[in-house]
Amino acid sequence: MTSIRERNRELILRAASEEFAEKGFAATKTSDIAQRAGLPKPNVYYYFKSKERLYREVLESIIEPLLQASSPFNQPGQPAEVLRAYIRTKIRISREHACASKVFASEIMHGAPHLSPERVEQLNAQASHNIARIQGWIDEGLMAKVDPSHLLFSIWAATQTYADFDWQISSVTGKASLGDTDYEAAAETLIRMVIKGCEVQDDVTG
Amino acid sequence: MTSIRERNRELILRAASEEFAEKGFAATKTSDIAQRAGLPKPNVYYYFKSKERLYREVLESIIEPLLQASSPFNQPGQPAEVLRAYIRTKIRISREHACASKVFASEIMHGAPHLSPERVEQLNAQASHNIARIQGWIDEGLMAKVDPSHLLFSIWAATQTYADFDWQISSVTGKASLGDTDYEAAAETLIRMVIKGCEVQDDVTG
DNA sequence: GTCTATATTGCGATAGAC
DNA sequence: GTCTATCGCAATATAGAC
């Protein structure tokens, strides 16, 4: 059973994600969020104390999926399998959590002023773990000697870009929005660059 | 001879680039720009009519370098040469025009509301040209059949990321700022992924 | 719990002295 | 051409009726 409270909170959170993603934190008006949610403005303040706390909740909503995306790195598996799964998951997040993803990117771009040190530490720890795992593969001779950090940065950038720069991608491709086949092509292209480009040992492609 | 006028304009433009890059358009206060430039606030309005016009000038300052970056695609050359030169130039822009680059990214992320249709058209035309050139190489059998658009998006993302997400990169690597060797490693890693990953014909790496 | 009507503040922009 | 002092407005936040 979903109470009115839960329902309204959900409506506001969704509207806020969209508004913050479109215009950024500072440029977004709480009245616009309320309007998009179909509720009067004071409700926004009633459910979420302030614009900033609402923003923090939107931000928080993307962290869990983001950490989850690294799960392939936390399980046993061949390098090619792990990297493939990771890239596919990252692209899926860009697609399914496009708004929150964009809000997160904008936050990071401006030095993460609203992100708690704990969260930052958590994300960094996962990143360090992934980098170490890649370095391990290199040491075992399972892939070429590339810089693991820069490899990871490239994967982040290339997957995030489908959420962050959707406007540019639409503008260049002429498509209003990307479909299944586009995301499939995006994943294929990046996976190829990583697996072949880094000579990752792989039973499928050699 | 540089007049006071030119000098002050330059000071304000530089300060504005930094402020806009750090906080985004809406969150930036003209008083902060003035303070950073070491000038009183009304001077900002005297030289640049409004906050928005100042912002547009900052934005404009990155377009020329950005279009310039595609020059390898506008000259004859082997695929590997062109791609290598392009990637190196894009990374250099991320480094040398870090602030304006970030402002541009933020603008694009929010749907380019301040960018003139002419500029958008210009950038899209160049992008289309680059994509067509890559497709040409594929048709000639000079590289593997990858999706040229997605390849280009990946290159944009992976090179821009060093400007846009500098905070994250510092945070993960633990370095306050990247040096020559870091940018060199970044370029090497990406070039490898593109050339090897897309099986671009190349006399050097085969 | 919900919403109308209002308080408050902070910032973009300018008038006018030098 | 430059800067001090101030206006006006827009947007966050709330008091208080229902």
Coordinates of C-alpha atoms in Angstrom, one line a residue, chain A residues 20-24 26-27 102-106 108-112 115 120 124 127-128 131 144-147 149-151 153-158 160-162 164-169 171-173 178 182-183 185-186 189-190 192-194 196-199, chain B residues 20-24 26-27 102-106 108-112 115 120 124 127-128 131 144-147 149-151 153-158 160-162 164-169 171-173 178 182-183 185-186 189-190 192-194 196-199:
Chain A
F20 CA 18.1 19.3 -12.1
A21 CA 19.3 17.3 -15.0
E22 CA 18.0 19.8 -17.5
K23 CA 19.1 23.0 -15.9
G24 CA 21.5 22.2 -13.1
A26 CA 21.3 26.6 -9.2
A27 CA 19.2 27.3 -12.3
K102 CA 23.5 13.7 -15.5
V103 CA 23.0 15.3 -12.1
F104 CA 25.8 13.3 -10.8
A105 CA 28.1 14.3 -13.6
S106 CA 27.3 17.9 -13.1
I108 CA 31.4 16.0 -10.1
M109 CA 32.3 18.6 -12.7
H110 CA 31.9 21.3 -10.1
G111 CA 34.0 19.6 -7.5
A112 CA 31.3 17.6 -5.8
L115 CA 28.7 14.9 -1.9
V120 CA 33.5 10.1 -2.1
N124 CA 37.2 6.1 -4.7
A127 CA 37.7 2.7 -8.3
S128 CA 41.0 1.8 -6.7
I131 CA 42.3 -0.3 -11.1
A144 CA 48.6 -5.6 -22.7
K145 CA 50.5 -3.1 -20.5
V146 CA 48.1 -0.2 -20.6
D147 CA 47.7 2.3 -17.8
S149 CA 43.6 4.3 -14.5
H150 CA 43.4 5.9 -17.9
L151 CA 41.6 2.8 -19.2
F153 CA 38.7 6.9 -17.1
S154 CA 38.0 6.2 -20.8
I155 CA 35.4 3.6 -20.0
W156 CA 33.7 6.0 -17.5
A157 CA 33.8 8.8 -20.0
A158 CA 32.6 6.8 -23.0
Q160 CA 28.6 8.4 -19.2
T161 CA 28.6 10.4 -22.4
Y162 CA 25.3 8.8 -23.5
D164 CA 25.5 13.5 -20.1
F165 CA 25.8 14.6 -23.7
D166 CA 22.5 13.2 -25.0
W167 CA 21.7 16.5 -26.6
Q168 CA 24.9 16.6 -28.5
I169 CA 24.5 13.0 -29.6
S171 CA 22.2 16.8 -32.5
V172 CA 24.9 15.0 -34.4
T173 CA 22.9 11.8 -35.2
L178 CA 18.6 6.6 -29.1
D182 CA 22.0 2.5 -30.9
Y183 CA 22.9 1.5 -27.3
A185 CA 26.1 -0.3 -31.2
A186 CA 27.6 2.0 -28.5
T189 CA 32.1 -0.2 -30.2
L190 CA 33.5 0.4 -26.8
R192 CA 35.8 -3.8 -29.1
M193 CA 38.1 -0.9 -28.4
V194 CA 38.8 -2.1 -24.9
K196 CA 41.0 -5.6 -28.8
G197 CA 42.8 -2.4 -28.1
C198 CA 44.2 -3.7 -24.8
E199 CA 44.7 -7.2 -26.2
Chain B
F20 CA 31.9 29.7 -14.6
A21 CA 33.9 26.5 -14.9
E22 CA 34.0 26.0 -11.1
K23 CA 30.3 26.7 -10.4
G24 CA 28.4 26.9 -13.6
A26 CA 23.6 30.2 -12.7
A27 CA 25.6 29.6 -9.5
K102 CA 34.4 22.7 -18.9
V103 CA 32.0 25.6 -19.5
F104 CA 31.4 24.3 -23.0
A105 CA 30.7 20.8 -21.6
S106 CA 28.3 22.2 -19.0
I108 CA 26.1 21.1 -23.9
M109 CA 24.9 19.0 -21.0
H110 CA 22.1 21.4 -20.4
G111 CA 21.0 21.5 -24.0
A112 CA 23.1 24.4 -25.3
L115 CA 24.7 28.6 -28.1
V120 CA 25.6 24.4 -33.5
N124 CA 27.6 19.5 -36.4
A127 CA 31.3 16.2 -36.8
S128 CA 29.4 14.9 -39.8
I131 CA 32.2 10.7 -39.4
A144 CA 37.5 -2.5 -39.1
K145 CA 33.8 -2.0 -39.5
V146 CA 33.0 -0.1 -36.3
D147 CA 30.3 2.5 -36.0
S149 CA 29.6 7.9 -34.8
H150 CA 30.2 5.9 -31.6
L151 CA 33.9 5.9 -32.2
F153 CA 31.7 10.0 -29.3
S154 CA 34.1 7.8 -27.4
I155 CA 37.0 9.9 -28.5
W156 CA 35.2 13.1 -27.5
A157 CA 34.3 11.7 -24.2
A158 CA 37.6 10.2 -23.3
Q160 CA 37.1 15.9 -22.7
T161 CA 37.0 13.9 -19.5
Y162 CA 40.4 15.3 -18.5
D164 CA 35.5 18.1 -17.2
F165 CA 36.1 15.6 -14.5
D166 CA 39.5 16.8 -13.4
W167 CA 38.3 16.7 -9.8
Q168 CA 37.3 13.0 -10.0
I169 CA 40.6 12.2 -11.7
S171 CA 40.4 12.3 -6.4
V172 CA 41.1 8.8 -7.7
T173 CA 44.7 9.2 -8.6
L178 CA 48.1 16.0 -13.8
D182 CA 50.0 11.8 -17.1
Y183 CA 48.6 13.5 -20.3
A185 CA 49.9 8.3 -20.7
A186 CA 46.3 9.3 -21.3
T189 CA 46.1 4.7 -23.8
L190 CA 43.3 6.2 -25.9
R192 CA 46.1 2.4 -28.5
M193 CA 42.4 1.6 -28.0
V194 CA 41.4 3.4 -31.2
K196 CA 44.4 -1.4 -32.3
G197 CA 40.8 -1.7 -31.2
C198 CA 39.5 -0.6 -34.6
E199 CA 42.3 -2.4 -36.5

